[in-house]
Short mmCIF file of C-alpha atoms and ligand atoms in Angstrom, two decimals:
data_model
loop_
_atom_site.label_atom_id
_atom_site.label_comp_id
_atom_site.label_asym_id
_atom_site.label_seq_id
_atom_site.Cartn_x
_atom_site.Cartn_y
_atom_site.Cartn_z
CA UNK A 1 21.32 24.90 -8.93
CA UNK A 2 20.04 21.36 -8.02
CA UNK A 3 18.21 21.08 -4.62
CA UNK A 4 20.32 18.92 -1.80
CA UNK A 5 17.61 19.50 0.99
CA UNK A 6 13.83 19.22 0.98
CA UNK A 7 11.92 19.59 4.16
CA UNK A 8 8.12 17.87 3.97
CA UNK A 9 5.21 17.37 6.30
CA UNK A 10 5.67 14.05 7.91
CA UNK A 11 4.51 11.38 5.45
CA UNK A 12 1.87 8.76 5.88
CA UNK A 13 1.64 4.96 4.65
CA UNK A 14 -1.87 4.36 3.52
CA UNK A 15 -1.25 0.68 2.48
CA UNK A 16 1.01 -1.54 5.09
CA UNK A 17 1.65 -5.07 6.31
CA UNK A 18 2.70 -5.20 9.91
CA UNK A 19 1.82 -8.86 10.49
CA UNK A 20 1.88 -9.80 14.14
CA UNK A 21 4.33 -11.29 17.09
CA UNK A 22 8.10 -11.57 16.23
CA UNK A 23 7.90 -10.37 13.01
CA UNK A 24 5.63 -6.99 13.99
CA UNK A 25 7.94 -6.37 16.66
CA UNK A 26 11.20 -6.54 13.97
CA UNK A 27 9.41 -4.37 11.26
CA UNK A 28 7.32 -1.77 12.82
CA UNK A 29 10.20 -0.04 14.51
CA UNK A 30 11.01 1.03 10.27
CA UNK A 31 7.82 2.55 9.77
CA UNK A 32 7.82 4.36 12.67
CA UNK A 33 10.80 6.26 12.08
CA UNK A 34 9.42 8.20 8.89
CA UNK A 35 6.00 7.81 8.99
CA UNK A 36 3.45 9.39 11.58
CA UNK A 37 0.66 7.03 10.40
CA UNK A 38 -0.04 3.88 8.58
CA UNK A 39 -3.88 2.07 6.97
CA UNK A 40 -2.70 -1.43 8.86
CA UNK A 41 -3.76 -4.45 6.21
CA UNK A 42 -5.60 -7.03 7.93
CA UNK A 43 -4.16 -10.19 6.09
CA UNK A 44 -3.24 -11.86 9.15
CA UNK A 45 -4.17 -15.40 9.97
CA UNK A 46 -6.65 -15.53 11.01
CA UNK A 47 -7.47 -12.52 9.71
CA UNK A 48 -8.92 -9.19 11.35
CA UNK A 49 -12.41 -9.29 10.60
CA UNK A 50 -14.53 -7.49 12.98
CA UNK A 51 -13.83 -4.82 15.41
CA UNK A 52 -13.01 -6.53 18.17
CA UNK A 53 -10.02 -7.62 16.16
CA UNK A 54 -8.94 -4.68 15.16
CA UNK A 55 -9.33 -3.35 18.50
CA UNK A 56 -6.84 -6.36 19.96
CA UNK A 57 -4.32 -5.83 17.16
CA UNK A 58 -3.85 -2.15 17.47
CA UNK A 59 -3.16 -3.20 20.83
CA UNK A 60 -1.11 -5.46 19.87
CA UNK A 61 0.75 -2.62 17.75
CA UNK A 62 0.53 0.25 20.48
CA UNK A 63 2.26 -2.40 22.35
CA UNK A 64 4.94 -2.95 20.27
CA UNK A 65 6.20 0.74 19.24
CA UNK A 66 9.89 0.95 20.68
CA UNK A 67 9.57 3.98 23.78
CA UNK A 68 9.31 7.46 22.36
CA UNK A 69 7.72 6.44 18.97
CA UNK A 70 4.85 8.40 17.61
CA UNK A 71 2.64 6.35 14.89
CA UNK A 72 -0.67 5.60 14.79
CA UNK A 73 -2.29 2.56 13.59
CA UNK A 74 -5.08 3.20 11.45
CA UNK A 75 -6.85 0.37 11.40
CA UNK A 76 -8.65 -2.01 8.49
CA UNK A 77 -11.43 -4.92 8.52
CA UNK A 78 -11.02 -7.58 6.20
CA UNK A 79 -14.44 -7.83 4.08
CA UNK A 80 -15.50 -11.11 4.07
CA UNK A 81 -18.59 -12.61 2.89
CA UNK A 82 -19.93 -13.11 6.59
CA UNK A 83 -18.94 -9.14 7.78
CA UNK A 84 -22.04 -7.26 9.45
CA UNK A 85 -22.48 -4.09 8.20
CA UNK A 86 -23.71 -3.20 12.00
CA UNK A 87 -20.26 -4.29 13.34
CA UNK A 88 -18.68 -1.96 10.51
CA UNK A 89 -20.45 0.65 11.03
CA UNK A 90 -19.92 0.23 15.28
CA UNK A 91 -16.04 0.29 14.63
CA UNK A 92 -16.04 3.39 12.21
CA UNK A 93 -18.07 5.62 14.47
CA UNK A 94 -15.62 4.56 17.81
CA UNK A 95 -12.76 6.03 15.21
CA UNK A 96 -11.52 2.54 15.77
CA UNK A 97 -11.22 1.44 12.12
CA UNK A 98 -10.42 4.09 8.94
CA UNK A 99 -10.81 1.55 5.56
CA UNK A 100 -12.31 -1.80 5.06
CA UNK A 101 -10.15 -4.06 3.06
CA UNK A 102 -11.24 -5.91 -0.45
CA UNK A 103 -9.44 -8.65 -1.10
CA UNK A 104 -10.86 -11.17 -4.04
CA UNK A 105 -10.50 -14.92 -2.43
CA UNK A 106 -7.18 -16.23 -3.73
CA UNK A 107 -5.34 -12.61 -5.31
CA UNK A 108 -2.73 -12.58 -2.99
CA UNK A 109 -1.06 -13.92 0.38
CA UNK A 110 -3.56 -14.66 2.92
CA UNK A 111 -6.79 -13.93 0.74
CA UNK A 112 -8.30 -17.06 1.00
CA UNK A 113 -11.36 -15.90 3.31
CA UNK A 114 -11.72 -13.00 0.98
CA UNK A 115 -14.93 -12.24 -1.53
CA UNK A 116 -16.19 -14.64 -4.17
CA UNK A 117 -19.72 -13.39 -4.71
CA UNK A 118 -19.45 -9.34 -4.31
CA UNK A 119 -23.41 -9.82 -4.45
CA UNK A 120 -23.31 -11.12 -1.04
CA UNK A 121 -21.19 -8.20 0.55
CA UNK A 122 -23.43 -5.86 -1.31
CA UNK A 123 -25.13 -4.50 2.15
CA UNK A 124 -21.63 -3.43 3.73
CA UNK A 125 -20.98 -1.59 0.34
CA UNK A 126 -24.50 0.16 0.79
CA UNK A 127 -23.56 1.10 4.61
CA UNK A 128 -20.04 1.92 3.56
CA UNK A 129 -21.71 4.59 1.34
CA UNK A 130 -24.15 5.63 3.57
CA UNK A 131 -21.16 6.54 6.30
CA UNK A 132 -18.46 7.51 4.03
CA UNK A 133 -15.96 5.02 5.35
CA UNK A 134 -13.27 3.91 2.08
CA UNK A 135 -13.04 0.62 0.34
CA UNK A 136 -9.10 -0.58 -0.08
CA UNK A 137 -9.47 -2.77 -2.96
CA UNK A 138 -6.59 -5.13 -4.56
CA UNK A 139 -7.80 -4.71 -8.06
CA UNK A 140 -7.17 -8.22 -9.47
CA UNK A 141 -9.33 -10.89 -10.54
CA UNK A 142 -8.22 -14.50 -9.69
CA UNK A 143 -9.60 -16.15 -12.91
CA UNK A 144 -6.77 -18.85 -13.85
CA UNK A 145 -7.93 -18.26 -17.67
CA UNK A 146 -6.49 -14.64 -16.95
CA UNK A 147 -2.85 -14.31 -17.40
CA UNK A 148 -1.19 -12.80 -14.39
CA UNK A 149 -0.27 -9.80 -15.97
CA UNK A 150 -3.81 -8.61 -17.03
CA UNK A 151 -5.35 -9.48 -14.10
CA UNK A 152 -5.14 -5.65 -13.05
CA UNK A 153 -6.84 -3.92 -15.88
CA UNK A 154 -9.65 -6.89 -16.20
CA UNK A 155 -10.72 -6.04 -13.04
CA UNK A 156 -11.73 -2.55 -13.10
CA UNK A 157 -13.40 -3.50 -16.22
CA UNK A 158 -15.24 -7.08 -14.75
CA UNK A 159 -15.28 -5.96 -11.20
CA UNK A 160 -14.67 -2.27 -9.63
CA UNK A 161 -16.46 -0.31 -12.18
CA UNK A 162 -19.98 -2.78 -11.72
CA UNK A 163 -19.58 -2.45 -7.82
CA UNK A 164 -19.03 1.17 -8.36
CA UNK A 165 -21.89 1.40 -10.39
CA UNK A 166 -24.29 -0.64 -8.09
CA UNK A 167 -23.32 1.50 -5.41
CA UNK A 168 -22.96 5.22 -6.44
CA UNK A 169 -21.38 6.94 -3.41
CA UNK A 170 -18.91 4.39 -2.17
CA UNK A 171 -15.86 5.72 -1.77
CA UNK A 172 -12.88 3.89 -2.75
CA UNK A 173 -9.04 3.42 -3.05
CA UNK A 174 -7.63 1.59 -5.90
CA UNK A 175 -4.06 -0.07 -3.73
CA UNK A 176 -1.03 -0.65 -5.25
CA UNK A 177 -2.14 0.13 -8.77
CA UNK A 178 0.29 -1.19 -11.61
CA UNK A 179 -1.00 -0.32 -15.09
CA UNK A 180 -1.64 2.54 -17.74
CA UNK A 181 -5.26 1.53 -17.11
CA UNK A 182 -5.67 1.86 -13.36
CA UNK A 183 -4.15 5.14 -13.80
CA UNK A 184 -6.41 6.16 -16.24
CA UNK A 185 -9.66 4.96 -14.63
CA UNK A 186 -8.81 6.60 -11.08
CA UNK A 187 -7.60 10.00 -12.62
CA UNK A 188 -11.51 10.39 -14.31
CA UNK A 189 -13.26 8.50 -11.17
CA UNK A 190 -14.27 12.09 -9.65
CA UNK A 191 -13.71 12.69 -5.67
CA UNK A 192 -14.88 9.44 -4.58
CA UNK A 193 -12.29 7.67 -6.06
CA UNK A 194 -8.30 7.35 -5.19
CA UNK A 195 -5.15 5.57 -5.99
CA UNK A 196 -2.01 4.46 -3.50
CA UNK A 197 1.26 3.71 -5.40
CA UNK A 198 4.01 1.37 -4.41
CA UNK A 199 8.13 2.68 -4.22
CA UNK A 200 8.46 -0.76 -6.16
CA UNK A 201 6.17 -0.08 -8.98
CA UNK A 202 7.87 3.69 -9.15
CA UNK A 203 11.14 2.34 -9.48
CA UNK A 204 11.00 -1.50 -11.30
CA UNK A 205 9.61 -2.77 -14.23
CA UNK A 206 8.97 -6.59 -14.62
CA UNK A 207 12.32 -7.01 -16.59
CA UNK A 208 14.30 -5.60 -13.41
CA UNK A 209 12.62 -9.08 -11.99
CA UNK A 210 12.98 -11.49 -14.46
CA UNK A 211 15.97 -10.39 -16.99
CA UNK A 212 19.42 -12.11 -15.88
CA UNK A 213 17.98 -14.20 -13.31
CA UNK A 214 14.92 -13.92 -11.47
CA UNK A 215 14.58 -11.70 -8.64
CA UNK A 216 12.32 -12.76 -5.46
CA UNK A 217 12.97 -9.83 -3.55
CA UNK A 218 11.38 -7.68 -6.58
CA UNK A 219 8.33 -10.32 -6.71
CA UNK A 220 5.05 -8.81 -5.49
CA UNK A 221 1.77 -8.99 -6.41
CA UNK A 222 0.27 -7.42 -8.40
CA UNK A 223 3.27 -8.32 -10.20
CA UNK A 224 5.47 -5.41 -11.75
CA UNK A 225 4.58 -5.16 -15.57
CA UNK A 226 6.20 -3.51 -18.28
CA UNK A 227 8.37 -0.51 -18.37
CA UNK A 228 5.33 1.44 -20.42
CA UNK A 229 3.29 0.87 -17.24
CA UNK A 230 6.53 2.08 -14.74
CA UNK A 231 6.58 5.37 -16.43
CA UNK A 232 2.59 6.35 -16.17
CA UNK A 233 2.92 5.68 -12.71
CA UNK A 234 5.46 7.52 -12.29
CA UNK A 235 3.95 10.46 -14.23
CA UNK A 236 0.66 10.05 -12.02
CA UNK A 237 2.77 10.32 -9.05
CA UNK A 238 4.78 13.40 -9.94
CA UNK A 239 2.47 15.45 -10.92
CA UNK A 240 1.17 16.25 -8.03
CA UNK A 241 -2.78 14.55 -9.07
CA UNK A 242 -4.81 14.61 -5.82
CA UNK A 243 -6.06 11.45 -6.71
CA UNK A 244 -2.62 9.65 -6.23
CA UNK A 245 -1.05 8.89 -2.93
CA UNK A 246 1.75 6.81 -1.37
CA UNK A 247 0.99 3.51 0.15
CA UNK A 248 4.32 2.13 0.22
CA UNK A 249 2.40 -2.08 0.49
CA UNK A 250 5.92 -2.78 2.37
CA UNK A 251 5.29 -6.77 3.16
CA UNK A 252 7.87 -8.45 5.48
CA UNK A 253 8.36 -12.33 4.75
CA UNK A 254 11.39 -13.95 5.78
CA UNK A 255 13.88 -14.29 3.23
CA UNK A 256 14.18 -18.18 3.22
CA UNK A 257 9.99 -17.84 2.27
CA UNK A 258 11.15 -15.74 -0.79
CA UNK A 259 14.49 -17.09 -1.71
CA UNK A 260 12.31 -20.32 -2.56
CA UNK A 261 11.06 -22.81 -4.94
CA UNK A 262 7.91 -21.27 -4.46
CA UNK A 263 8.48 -17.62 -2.97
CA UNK A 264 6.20 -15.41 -1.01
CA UNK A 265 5.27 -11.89 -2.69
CA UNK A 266 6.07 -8.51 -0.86
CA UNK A 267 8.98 -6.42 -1.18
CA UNK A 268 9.94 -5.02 2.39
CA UNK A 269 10.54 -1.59 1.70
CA UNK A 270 9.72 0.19 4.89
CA UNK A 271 13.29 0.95 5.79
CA UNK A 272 14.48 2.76 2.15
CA UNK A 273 10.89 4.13 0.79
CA UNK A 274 11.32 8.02 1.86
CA UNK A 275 15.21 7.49 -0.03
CA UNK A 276 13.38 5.81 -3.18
CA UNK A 277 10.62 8.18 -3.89
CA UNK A 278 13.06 11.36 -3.15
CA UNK A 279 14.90 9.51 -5.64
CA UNK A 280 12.59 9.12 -8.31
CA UNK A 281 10.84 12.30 -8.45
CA UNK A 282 14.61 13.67 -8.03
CA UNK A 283 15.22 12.31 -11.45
CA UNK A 284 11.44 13.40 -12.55
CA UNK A 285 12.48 17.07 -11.59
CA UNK A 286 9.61 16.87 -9.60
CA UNK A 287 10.71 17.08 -6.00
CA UNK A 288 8.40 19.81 -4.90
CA UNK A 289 5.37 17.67 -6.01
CA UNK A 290 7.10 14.91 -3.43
CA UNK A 291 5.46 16.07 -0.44
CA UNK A 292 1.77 15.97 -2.05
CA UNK A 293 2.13 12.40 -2.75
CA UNK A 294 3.37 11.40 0.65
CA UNK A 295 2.07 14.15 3.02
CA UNK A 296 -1.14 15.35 1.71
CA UNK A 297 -3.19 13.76 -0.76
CA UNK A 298 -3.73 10.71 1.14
CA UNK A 299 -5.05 12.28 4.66
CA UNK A 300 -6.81 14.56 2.26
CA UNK A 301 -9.44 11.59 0.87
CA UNK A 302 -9.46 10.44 4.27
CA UNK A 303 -10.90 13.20 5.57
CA UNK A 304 -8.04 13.36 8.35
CA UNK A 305 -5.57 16.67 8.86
CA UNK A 306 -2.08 16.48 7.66
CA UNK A 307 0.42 15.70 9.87
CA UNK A 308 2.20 18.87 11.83
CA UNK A 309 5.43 17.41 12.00
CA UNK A 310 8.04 17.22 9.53
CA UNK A 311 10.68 15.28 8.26
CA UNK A 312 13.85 16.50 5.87
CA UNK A 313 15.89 14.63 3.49
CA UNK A 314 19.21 15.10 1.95
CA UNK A 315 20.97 14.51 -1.12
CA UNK A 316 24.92 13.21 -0.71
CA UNK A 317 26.76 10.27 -1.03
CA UNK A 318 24.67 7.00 -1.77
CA UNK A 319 23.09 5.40 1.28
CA UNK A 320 23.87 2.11 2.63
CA UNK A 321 20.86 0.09 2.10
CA UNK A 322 21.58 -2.83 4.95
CA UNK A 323 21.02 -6.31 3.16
CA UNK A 324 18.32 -7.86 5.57
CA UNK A 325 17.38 -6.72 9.46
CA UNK A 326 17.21 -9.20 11.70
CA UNK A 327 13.81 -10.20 13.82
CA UNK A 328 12.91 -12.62 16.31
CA UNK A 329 10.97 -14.41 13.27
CA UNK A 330 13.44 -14.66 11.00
CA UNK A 331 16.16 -12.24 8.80
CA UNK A 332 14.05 -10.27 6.52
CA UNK A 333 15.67 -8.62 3.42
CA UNK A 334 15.65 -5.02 2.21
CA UNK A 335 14.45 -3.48 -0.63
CA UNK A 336 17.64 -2.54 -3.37
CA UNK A 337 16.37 -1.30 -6.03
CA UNK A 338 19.70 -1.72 -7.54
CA UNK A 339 20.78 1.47 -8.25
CA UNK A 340 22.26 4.28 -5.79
CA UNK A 341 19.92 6.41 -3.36
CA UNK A 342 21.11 9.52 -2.63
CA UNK A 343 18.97 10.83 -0.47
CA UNK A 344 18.17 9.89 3.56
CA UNK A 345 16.47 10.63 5.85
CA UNK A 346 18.19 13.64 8.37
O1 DOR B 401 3.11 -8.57 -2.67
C1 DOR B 401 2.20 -8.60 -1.87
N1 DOR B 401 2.38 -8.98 -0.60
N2 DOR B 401 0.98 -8.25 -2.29
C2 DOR B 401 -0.10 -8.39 -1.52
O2 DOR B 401 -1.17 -8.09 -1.98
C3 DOR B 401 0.02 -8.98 -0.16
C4 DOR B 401 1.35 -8.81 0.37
C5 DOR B 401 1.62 -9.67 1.59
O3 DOR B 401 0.78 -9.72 2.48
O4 DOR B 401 2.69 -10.28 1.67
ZN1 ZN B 402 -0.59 -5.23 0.45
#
């Protein structure tokens, strides 16, 4: 008999975009409704470098739940190559801040303060080891003489594994990984080392984007690659691998910046991620390793309980997927995978 009905400890997002203002206000109201927490990225602009900006934005957040809401902010600093390792270490021990955030200058949207010369952040790595705190890194490397879609797998060769080297101890999560090799490297990187997955990686491959006519609302970065990649991350994610964790990267823009001449990257998949992954390990006949992935691995590296609330799906009819929600900063559009989703949210 096929399963219809799955109950789950309430999941967790350990990679999201909020943003801030209008748009925060339209989006967060999504995440709230499934998930119980969320690692908050910093990217804004300016973005949330020390702790006294964290400590204003999750205000800003806190403010901005709708009445009734339970979800909790877990906050992020962006590592730049001016962060104190004082200041990080201040926010970690107030509970304040759960991650610091990795972004090479130039990978993605809003990365432009990021790290050039990972000598020079080499002390926050050291303290980061010393108190346990986790590195979120997004594992590319901005060389323009490396094609976009390799820019994954040259970086854990050129980048992660050095720094993990140089600093034995660090603990770190590998975001939105895309590729065979990512997989590979964090399955044999012992317990200090972790992986989130997207819903868009899980469920796309790169000719879902670019086959019949190209697809903003599937562009992200890292970019999706091919189908050979889709299907190891969907293997890491099903089988129930400690080391492998949701974090859904849902990233709001508003739908004139993607429907573009030059489009912004983010899928905003907030509203329809607990209906994709039931989905996808639905057709993996791995629904029972669903709650793992979503509930459990993740507060498991960060050293945090697992939620005591729970949340149920069920399988019927396919869902409406609304095409965009509307927000004081603009329609934003939904994630559609293109193909039915048969199971919501109850
Ligand atoms: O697709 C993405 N969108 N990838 C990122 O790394 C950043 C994010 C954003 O902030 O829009
Ligand atoms: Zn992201």
């Amino acid at each position: 008999m096929t399963q219809d009905r799955i109950t789950l400890k309430r999941p967790d997002d350990w990679h999201l975009h909020l943003r801030d203002g209008a748009m925060m206000e339209g989006v967060l109201p999504f995440s709230a409704a499934h998930f119980a927490r969320a690692i908050i990225m910093p990217n804004l602009v300016p973005p949330v470098v020390t702790g006294a900006d964290a400590a204003r934005y999750r205000d800003r957040i806190l403010d901005a739940l709708p009445n009734g809401a339970s979800f909790e902010p877990l906050m992020t600093l962006y590592l730049t190559e001016d962060t104190d390792p004082t200041d990080v270490k201040t926010a970690q021990e107030s509970g304040l801040i759960k991650a610091v955030k990795l972004y090479p200058a130039g990978a993605t949207t809003n990365s432009a303060s990021g790290v050039q010369n990972f000598d020079r952040v080499r002390p926050v790595f050291e303290m980061m080891a010393e108190i346990g705190l986790p590195l979120c890194v997004h594992g590319e490397v901005t060389r323009s003489d490396v094609d976009i879609f390799d820019r994954e797998a040259v970086f854990i060769d050129e980048v992660l594994e050095p720094i993990r080297r140089t600093t034995p101890g660090l603990r770190v999560v590998m975001e939105h990984i895309t590729t065979a090799e990512a997989v590979a490297y964090a399955s044999e990187g012992g317990p200090n080392l972790s992986a989130t997955i997207t819903v868009q990686h899980l469920m796309l491959d790169r000719n879902d984007m670019l086959v019949g006519g190209i697809r903003p609302h599937f562009y992200c970065l890292p970019i999706l690659k091919r189908g050979t990649h889709c299907h190891a991350l969907i293997k890491a994610a099903t089988r129930g691998n400690p080391r492998f964790f949701l974090g859904t990267d849902s990233a709001p823009h508003a739908t004139d910046t993607k429907e573009n001449a030059c489009g912004c990257a983010g899928c905003f998949t907030a509203p329809v991620a607990m209906s994709c992954l039931a989905e996808v390990f639905d057709e993996a006949g791995s629904l029972d390793a669903l709650e793992s992935f979503t509930s459990l691995n993740g507060p498991a590296f960060y050293q945090l309980p697992a939620n005591e609330d729970q949340i149920t799906l069920q399988r019927g009819t396919p869902i409406d997927i609304p095409k965009e929600i509307e927000t004081d900063a603009g329609p934003v559009t939904v994630f559609n995978p293109g193909r039915p989703l048969h199971w919501r949210v109850v």
